[in-house]
């Protein structure tokens, strides 16, 4: 089992009983925002923010840095700041059942050199810089 991950059977029990807590990153380069096309529920096939679960014993800042590196291979940044909290409800969560959770949303400002070698991990199929983020 990968460090910090809960086996699916146990995670299903937890998600059925309590909201899940995670971190989402608004990654900004100049006037553009980076989104990834997700391969997994609850936002499979949609352009979405980089992010994921917070590991036990990990600070939110540590999570933000880890997700930048793991999900899109961004190792540097100019600034990271907390934007707020967003509650979310999904009809089909990661395990295919309804789930709810709380996203801790951060802004990560990056420079051109920070994102020269962007590549997505296995959770996303593509990435794209957007000037405007549509409502959906």
Short mmCIF file of N, CA and C in Angstrom, two decimals:
data_model
loop_
_atom_site.label_atom_id
_atom_site.label_comp_id
_atom_site.label_asym_id
_atom_site.label_seq_id
_atom_site.Cartn_x
_atom_site.Cartn_y
_atom_site.Cartn_z
N UNK A 1 0.85 -1.19 0.00
CA UNK A 1 0.00 0.00 0.00
C UNK A 1 0.88 1.24 0.00
N UNK A 2 0.56 2.21 -0.86
CA UNK A 2 1.30 3.46 -0.95
C UNK A 2 1.13 4.24 0.35
N UNK A 3 2.21 4.89 0.78
CA UNK A 3 2.19 5.66 2.02
C UNK A 3 1.05 6.68 2.03
N UNK A 4 0.29 6.69 3.10
CA UNK A 4 -0.78 7.66 3.27
C UNK A 4 -2.12 7.23 2.70
N UNK A 5 -2.16 6.16 1.92
CA UNK A 5 -3.41 5.73 1.32
C UNK A 5 -4.14 4.72 2.19
N UNK A 6 -5.45 4.81 2.18
CA UNK A 6 -6.31 3.92 2.94
C UNK A 6 -6.81 2.84 1.97
N UNK A 7 -6.77 1.57 2.37
CA UNK A 7 -7.32 0.53 1.50
C UNK A 7 -8.76 0.86 1.11
N UNK A 8 -9.15 0.52 -0.13
CA UNK A 8 -10.47 0.89 -0.66
C UNK A 8 -11.62 0.46 0.25
N UNK A 9 -11.54 -0.74 0.80
CA UNK A 9 -12.61 -1.24 1.66
C UNK A 9 -12.80 -0.33 2.88
N UNK A 10 -11.69 0.06 3.50
CA UNK A 10 -11.75 0.94 4.67
C UNK A 10 -12.19 2.35 4.27
N UNK A 11 -11.67 2.83 3.13
CA UNK A 11 -12.03 4.17 2.66
C UNK A 11 -13.53 4.27 2.40
N UNK A 12 -14.10 3.22 1.82
CA UNK A 12 -15.54 3.19 1.55
C UNK A 12 -16.33 3.35 2.86
N UNK A 13 -15.91 2.65 3.91
CA UNK A 13 -16.59 2.77 5.21
C UNK A 13 -16.50 4.20 5.74
N UNK A 14 -15.33 4.78 5.63
CA UNK A 14 -15.12 6.15 6.13
C UNK A 14 -15.98 7.13 5.34
N UNK A 15 -15.93 7.04 3.99
CA UNK A 15 -16.68 7.97 3.12
C UNK A 15 -18.19 7.84 3.31
N UNK A 16 -18.66 6.68 3.73
CA UNK A 16 -20.08 6.48 3.99
C UNK A 16 -20.52 7.16 5.29
N UNK A 17 -19.57 7.44 6.18
CA UNK A 17 -19.91 7.96 7.50
C UNK A 17 -19.58 9.43 7.73
N UNK A 18 -18.52 9.92 7.09
CA UNK A 18 -18.08 11.30 7.35
C UNK A 18 -17.66 12.00 6.06
N UNK A 19 -17.70 13.33 6.05
CA UNK A 19 -17.18 14.07 4.90
C UNK A 19 -15.67 13.83 4.76
N UNK A 20 -15.18 13.83 3.52
CA UNK A 20 -13.76 13.66 3.24
C UNK A 20 -13.13 15.04 3.12
N UNK A 21 -11.92 15.17 3.61
CA UNK A 21 -11.19 16.44 3.56
C UNK A 21 -10.05 16.33 2.54
N UNK A 22 -9.95 17.29 1.64
CA UNK A 22 -8.86 17.29 0.66
C UNK A 22 -8.41 18.71 0.37
N UNK A 23 -7.45 18.85 -0.54
CA UNK A 23 -6.89 20.14 -0.91
C UNK A 23 -6.96 20.28 -2.43
N UNK A 24 -7.41 21.43 -2.90
CA UNK A 24 -7.41 21.76 -4.33
C UNK A 24 -6.52 22.97 -4.55
N UNK A 25 -5.84 22.98 -5.71
CA UNK A 25 -4.91 24.06 -6.05
C UNK A 25 -5.36 24.81 -7.30
N UNK A 26 -5.52 26.11 -7.17
CA UNK A 26 -5.68 26.97 -8.33
C UNK A 26 -4.25 27.36 -8.70
N UNK A 27 -3.75 26.80 -9.79
CA UNK A 27 -2.37 27.07 -10.23
C UNK A 27 -2.42 28.16 -11.28
N UNK A 28 -1.77 29.29 -10.98
CA UNK A 28 -1.84 30.46 -11.84
C UNK A 28 -0.46 30.81 -12.37
N UNK A 29 -0.40 31.05 -13.70
CA UNK A 29 0.81 31.53 -14.35
C UNK A 29 0.41 32.76 -15.15
N UNK A 30 0.77 33.94 -14.66
CA UNK A 30 0.31 35.17 -15.30
C UNK A 30 -1.20 35.25 -15.22
N UNK A 31 -1.85 35.37 -16.38
CA UNK A 31 -3.31 35.45 -16.44
C UNK A 31 -3.97 34.11 -16.76
N UNK A 32 -3.22 33.02 -16.64
CA UNK A 32 -3.73 31.69 -16.99
C UNK A 32 -3.81 30.78 -15.78
N UNK A 33 -4.77 29.84 -15.83
CA UNK A 33 -4.97 28.86 -14.78
C UNK A 33 -4.80 27.47 -15.36
N UNK A 34 -4.14 26.60 -14.63
CA UNK A 34 -3.90 25.23 -15.07
C UNK A 34 -5.00 24.30 -14.56
N UNK A 35 -5.59 23.55 -15.48
CA UNK A 35 -6.56 22.52 -15.11
C UNK A 35 -6.09 21.20 -15.71
N UNK A 36 -6.50 20.11 -15.07
CA UNK A 36 -6.18 18.77 -15.57
C UNK A 36 -7.48 18.06 -15.90
N UNK A 37 -7.42 17.16 -16.88
CA UNK A 37 -8.60 16.38 -17.25
C UNK A 37 -8.56 15.09 -16.44
N UNK A 38 -9.50 14.94 -15.53
CA UNK A 38 -9.50 13.83 -14.58
C UNK A 38 -9.92 12.50 -15.20
N UNK A 39 -9.28 11.43 -14.74
CA UNK A 39 -9.58 10.07 -15.21
C UNK A 39 -10.39 9.28 -14.19
N UNK A 40 -10.60 9.85 -13.01
CA UNK A 40 -11.27 9.13 -11.93
C UNK A 40 -12.48 9.91 -11.41
N UNK A 41 -13.44 9.16 -10.86
CA UNK A 41 -14.57 9.79 -10.17
C UNK A 41 -14.04 10.56 -8.97
N UNK A 42 -14.65 11.62 -8.54
CA UNK A 42 -16.00 12.04 -8.89
C UNK A 42 -16.08 13.00 -10.09
N UNK A 43 -14.99 13.40 -10.68
CA UNK A 43 -15.02 14.37 -11.78
C UNK A 43 -14.38 13.79 -13.05
N UNK A 44 -14.58 12.51 -13.25
CA UNK A 44 -14.02 11.81 -14.41
C UNK A 44 -14.44 12.50 -15.72
N UNK A 45 -13.44 12.75 -16.58
CA UNK A 45 -13.70 13.36 -17.88
C UNK A 45 -13.86 14.87 -17.86
N UNK A 46 -13.72 15.49 -16.71
CA UNK A 46 -13.89 16.94 -16.60
C UNK A 46 -12.55 17.63 -16.34
N UNK A 47 -12.47 18.88 -16.79
CA UNK A 47 -11.32 19.71 -16.45
C UNK A 47 -11.48 20.14 -15.00
N UNK A 48 -10.44 19.94 -14.21
CA UNK A 48 -10.55 20.15 -12.76
C UNK A 48 -9.23 20.68 -12.20
N UNK A 49 -9.29 21.10 -10.96
CA UNK A 49 -8.09 21.57 -10.27
C UNK A 49 -7.20 20.40 -9.87
N UNK A 50 -5.91 20.67 -9.78
CA UNK A 50 -4.96 19.71 -9.21
C UNK A 50 -5.27 19.63 -7.72
N UNK A 51 -5.18 18.43 -7.15
CA UNK A 51 -5.41 18.31 -5.72
C UNK A 51 -5.67 16.88 -5.30
N UNK A 52 -5.92 16.71 -4.02
CA UNK A 52 -6.18 15.40 -3.49
C UNK A 52 -6.20 15.39 -1.98
N UNK A 53 -6.24 14.18 -1.44
CA UNK A 53 -6.36 14.01 0.01
C UNK A 53 -5.11 14.47 0.76
N UNK A 54 -5.37 14.87 1.97
CA UNK A 54 -4.32 15.29 2.90
C UNK A 54 -3.94 14.07 3.73
N UNK A 55 -2.66 13.80 3.82
CA UNK A 55 -2.21 12.63 4.59
C UNK A 55 -2.12 12.97 6.08
N UNK A 56 -2.31 11.98 6.91
CA UNK A 56 -2.19 12.11 8.35
C UNK A 56 -0.80 12.66 8.69
N UNK A 57 -0.76 13.70 9.50
CA UNK A 57 0.51 14.29 9.92
C UNK A 57 1.10 15.29 8.94
N UNK A 58 0.39 15.53 7.84
CA UNK A 58 0.87 16.44 6.81
C UNK A 58 0.16 17.79 6.95
N UNK A 59 0.92 18.88 6.87
CA UNK A 59 0.29 20.20 6.90
C UNK A 59 -0.34 20.49 5.53
N UNK A 60 -1.21 21.46 5.50
CA UNK A 60 -1.83 21.84 4.23
C UNK A 60 -0.78 22.33 3.24
N UNK A 61 0.21 23.07 3.71
CA UNK A 61 1.28 23.54 2.83
C UNK A 61 2.09 22.37 2.27
N UNK A 62 2.38 21.38 3.10
CA UNK A 62 3.09 20.19 2.63
C UNK A 62 2.26 19.45 1.58
N UNK A 63 0.95 19.37 1.80
CA UNK A 63 0.07 18.72 0.83
C UNK A 63 0.10 19.48 -0.49
N UNK A 64 0.00 20.80 -0.43
CA UNK A 64 0.02 21.62 -1.65
C UNK A 64 1.30 21.38 -2.45
N UNK A 65 2.43 21.39 -1.79
CA UNK A 65 3.71 21.15 -2.48
C UNK A 65 3.77 19.74 -3.06
N UNK A 66 3.28 18.76 -2.32
CA UNK A 66 3.29 17.38 -2.79
C UNK A 66 2.41 17.22 -4.01
N UNK A 67 1.20 17.80 -3.99
CA UNK A 67 0.29 17.67 -5.11
C UNK A 67 0.83 18.37 -6.36
N UNK A 68 1.48 19.51 -6.19
CA UNK A 68 2.12 20.18 -7.33
C UNK A 68 3.13 19.26 -8.01
N UNK A 69 3.95 18.63 -7.20
CA UNK A 69 5.00 17.76 -7.73
C UNK A 69 4.42 16.46 -8.29
N UNK A 70 3.57 15.78 -7.51
CA UNK A 70 3.03 14.47 -7.91
C UNK A 70 2.12 14.53 -9.14
N UNK A 71 1.23 15.49 -9.15
CA UNK A 71 0.19 15.49 -10.19
C UNK A 71 0.58 16.18 -11.48
N UNK A 72 1.45 17.21 -11.41
CA UNK A 72 1.80 17.94 -12.63
C UNK A 72 3.29 18.25 -12.76
N UNK A 73 4.11 17.67 -11.88
CA UNK A 73 5.56 17.81 -11.97
C UNK A 73 6.04 19.26 -11.84
N UNK A 74 5.35 20.05 -11.04
CA UNK A 74 5.80 21.42 -10.75
C UNK A 74 6.53 21.39 -9.42
N UNK A 75 7.83 21.72 -9.47
CA UNK A 75 8.65 21.61 -8.27
C UNK A 75 8.91 22.95 -7.59
N UNK A 76 8.62 24.04 -8.27
CA UNK A 76 8.84 25.37 -7.70
C UNK A 76 7.59 26.22 -7.83
N UNK A 77 7.58 27.32 -7.13
CA UNK A 77 6.46 28.24 -7.17
C UNK A 77 6.93 29.58 -6.64
N UNK A 78 6.19 30.61 -6.96
CA UNK A 78 6.49 31.95 -6.45
C UNK A 78 5.80 32.22 -5.13
N UNK A 79 4.56 31.71 -5.03
CA UNK A 79 3.77 31.97 -3.83
C UNK A 79 2.66 30.93 -3.72
N UNK A 80 2.37 30.52 -2.50
CA UNK A 80 1.20 29.67 -2.22
C UNK A 80 0.43 30.34 -1.09
N UNK A 81 -0.87 30.52 -1.30
CA UNK A 81 -1.68 31.12 -0.25
C UNK A 81 -3.05 30.46 -0.17
N UNK A 82 -3.59 30.43 1.03
CA UNK A 82 -4.91 29.85 1.30
C UNK A 82 -6.00 30.78 0.78
N UNK A 83 -6.94 30.25 0.01
CA UNK A 83 -8.05 31.04 -0.52
C UNK A 83 -9.34 30.86 0.28
N UNK A 84 -9.56 29.63 0.76
CA UNK A 84 -10.78 29.38 1.50
C UNK A 84 -11.18 27.92 1.47
N UNK A 85 -12.39 27.66 1.94
CA UNK A 85 -12.91 26.29 2.02
C UNK A 85 -14.16 26.21 1.16
N UNK A 86 -14.30 25.10 0.46
CA UNK A 86 -15.47 24.87 -0.41
C UNK A 86 -16.05 23.51 -0.06
N UNK A 87 -17.33 23.47 0.30
CA UNK A 87 -17.97 22.17 0.53
C UNK A 87 -18.48 21.65 -0.80
N UNK A 88 -18.36 20.35 -1.00
CA UNK A 88 -18.76 19.75 -2.27
C UNK A 88 -19.56 18.48 -2.03
N UNK A 89 -20.51 18.25 -2.93
CA UNK A 89 -21.36 17.07 -2.88
C UNK A 89 -21.33 16.41 -4.26
N UNK A 90 -21.09 15.11 -4.29
CA UNK A 90 -21.01 14.38 -5.55
C UNK A 90 -21.99 13.20 -5.51
N UNK A 91 -22.70 12.98 -6.61
CA UNK A 91 -23.60 11.83 -6.72
C UNK A 91 -22.81 10.53 -6.80
N UNK A 92 -21.64 10.60 -7.46
CA UNK A 92 -20.75 9.44 -7.55
C UNK A 92 -19.36 9.87 -7.14
N UNK A 93 -18.97 9.46 -5.94
CA UNK A 93 -17.64 9.77 -5.44
C UNK A 93 -16.61 8.81 -6.01
N UNK A 94 -15.43 8.82 -5.47
CA UNK A 94 -14.31 8.00 -5.94
C UNK A 94 -14.68 6.52 -6.03
N UNK A 95 -15.53 6.06 -5.13
CA UNK A 95 -15.89 4.65 -5.11
C UNK A 95 -17.27 4.38 -5.71
N UNK A 96 -17.81 5.37 -6.46
CA UNK A 96 -19.06 5.18 -7.16
C UNK A 96 -20.33 5.43 -6.36
N UNK A 97 -20.20 5.81 -5.10
CA UNK A 97 -21.35 6.09 -4.25
C UNK A 97 -21.36 7.59 -3.92
N UNK A 98 -22.55 8.11 -3.52
CA UNK A 98 -22.58 9.53 -3.15
C UNK A 98 -21.58 9.84 -2.04
N UNK A 99 -20.99 11.04 -2.12
CA UNK A 99 -20.04 11.47 -1.09
C UNK A 99 -20.07 12.98 -0.97
N UNK A 100 -19.61 13.44 0.17
CA UNK A 100 -19.46 14.87 0.37
C UNK A 100 -18.10 15.12 1.00
N UNK A 101 -17.67 16.36 0.90
CA UNK A 101 -16.37 16.66 1.46
C UNK A 101 -16.12 18.15 1.53
N UNK A 102 -14.95 18.46 2.06
CA UNK A 102 -14.52 19.83 2.24
C UNK A 102 -13.17 20.00 1.55
N UNK A 103 -13.13 20.92 0.58
CA UNK A 103 -11.88 21.22 -0.12
C UNK A 103 -11.25 22.46 0.50
N UNK A 104 -10.00 22.33 0.88
CA UNK A 104 -9.19 23.47 1.31
C UNK A 104 -8.54 23.99 0.04
N UNK A 105 -8.91 25.20 -0.39
CA UNK A 105 -8.48 25.70 -1.69
C UNK A 105 -7.31 26.68 -1.52
N UNK A 106 -6.25 26.41 -2.29
CA UNK A 106 -5.06 27.24 -2.26
C UNK A 106 -4.78 27.80 -3.65
N UNK A 107 -4.15 28.96 -3.69
CA UNK A 107 -3.64 29.55 -4.91
C UNK A 107 -2.14 29.33 -4.94
N UNK A 108 -1.64 28.75 -6.04
CA UNK A 108 -0.20 28.58 -6.23
C UNK A 108 0.19 29.37 -7.46
N UNK A 109 0.98 30.42 -7.26
CA UNK A 109 1.46 31.21 -8.38
C UNK A 109 2.81 30.66 -8.82
N UNK A 110 2.90 30.37 -10.12
CA UNK A 110 4.13 29.80 -10.67
C UNK A 110 4.66 30.68 -11.79
N UNK A 111 5.97 30.54 -12.04
CA UNK A 111 6.59 31.27 -13.14
C UNK A 111 6.82 30.33 -14.31
N UNK A 112 7.26 30.90 -15.41
CA UNK A 112 7.51 30.12 -16.63
C UNK A 112 8.49 28.98 -16.37
N UNK A 113 9.57 29.26 -15.63
CA UNK A 113 10.58 28.21 -15.39
C UNK A 113 10.08 27.10 -14.47
N UNK A 114 9.10 27.41 -13.61
CA UNK A 114 8.55 26.42 -12.69
C UNK A 114 7.76 25.33 -13.41
N UNK A 115 7.23 25.66 -14.58
CA UNK A 115 6.34 24.73 -15.26
C UNK A 115 6.79 24.38 -16.68
N UNK A 116 8.08 24.27 -16.87
CA UNK A 116 8.63 23.87 -18.18
C UNK A 116 8.36 22.40 -18.49
N UNK A 117 8.35 21.56 -17.48
CA UNK A 117 8.25 20.11 -17.68
C UNK A 117 6.97 19.53 -17.10
N UNK A 118 5.85 20.18 -17.36
CA UNK A 118 4.58 19.68 -16.82
C UNK A 118 4.23 18.35 -17.48
N UNK A 119 3.85 17.41 -16.63
CA UNK A 119 3.30 16.14 -17.10
C UNK A 119 2.35 15.65 -16.01
N UNK A 120 1.27 15.02 -16.45
CA UNK A 120 0.27 14.57 -15.48
C UNK A 120 0.60 13.18 -14.96
N UNK A 121 0.10 12.89 -13.78
CA UNK A 121 0.24 11.55 -13.22
C UNK A 121 -0.91 10.68 -13.72
N UNK A 122 -1.07 9.51 -13.12
CA UNK A 122 -2.08 8.54 -13.59
C UNK A 122 -3.53 8.98 -13.32
N UNK A 123 -3.74 10.01 -12.51
CA UNK A 123 -5.10 10.45 -12.20
C UNK A 123 -5.69 11.37 -13.26
N UNK A 124 -4.86 11.84 -14.19
CA UNK A 124 -5.32 12.78 -15.22
C UNK A 124 -4.80 12.35 -16.59
N UNK A 125 -5.55 12.71 -17.63
CA UNK A 125 -5.16 12.34 -18.99
C UNK A 125 -4.55 13.49 -19.76
N UNK A 126 -4.71 14.73 -19.28
CA UNK A 126 -4.22 15.88 -20.02
C UNK A 126 -4.18 17.09 -19.09
N UNK A 127 -3.55 18.14 -19.55
CA UNK A 127 -3.56 19.41 -18.83
C UNK A 127 -3.70 20.53 -19.85
N UNK A 128 -4.18 21.68 -19.38
CA UNK A 128 -4.34 22.81 -20.28
C UNK A 128 -4.37 24.11 -19.46
N UNK A 129 -3.78 25.15 -20.03
CA UNK A 129 -3.84 26.48 -19.41
C UNK A 129 -5.08 27.20 -19.93
N UNK A 130 -5.90 27.69 -19.03
CA UNK A 130 -7.13 28.40 -19.38
C UNK A 130 -7.03 29.85 -18.96
N UNK A 131 -7.57 30.73 -19.78
CA UNK A 131 -7.62 32.15 -19.41
C UNK A 131 -8.86 32.43 -18.57
N UNK A 132 -9.92 31.66 -18.85
CA UNK A 132 -11.17 31.82 -18.11
C UNK A 132 -11.67 30.43 -17.73
N UNK A 133 -12.06 30.26 -16.49
CA UNK A 133 -12.58 28.97 -16.03
C UNK A 133 -14.10 29.03 -16.12
N UNK A 134 -14.66 28.12 -16.91
CA UNK A 134 -16.11 28.06 -17.06
C UNK A 134 -16.75 27.53 -15.77
N UNK A 135 -18.03 27.80 -15.61
CA UNK A 135 -18.75 27.44 -14.39
C UNK A 135 -18.71 25.93 -14.11
N UNK A 136 -18.80 25.09 -15.14
CA UNK A 136 -18.84 23.65 -14.91
C UNK A 136 -17.44 23.09 -14.79
#
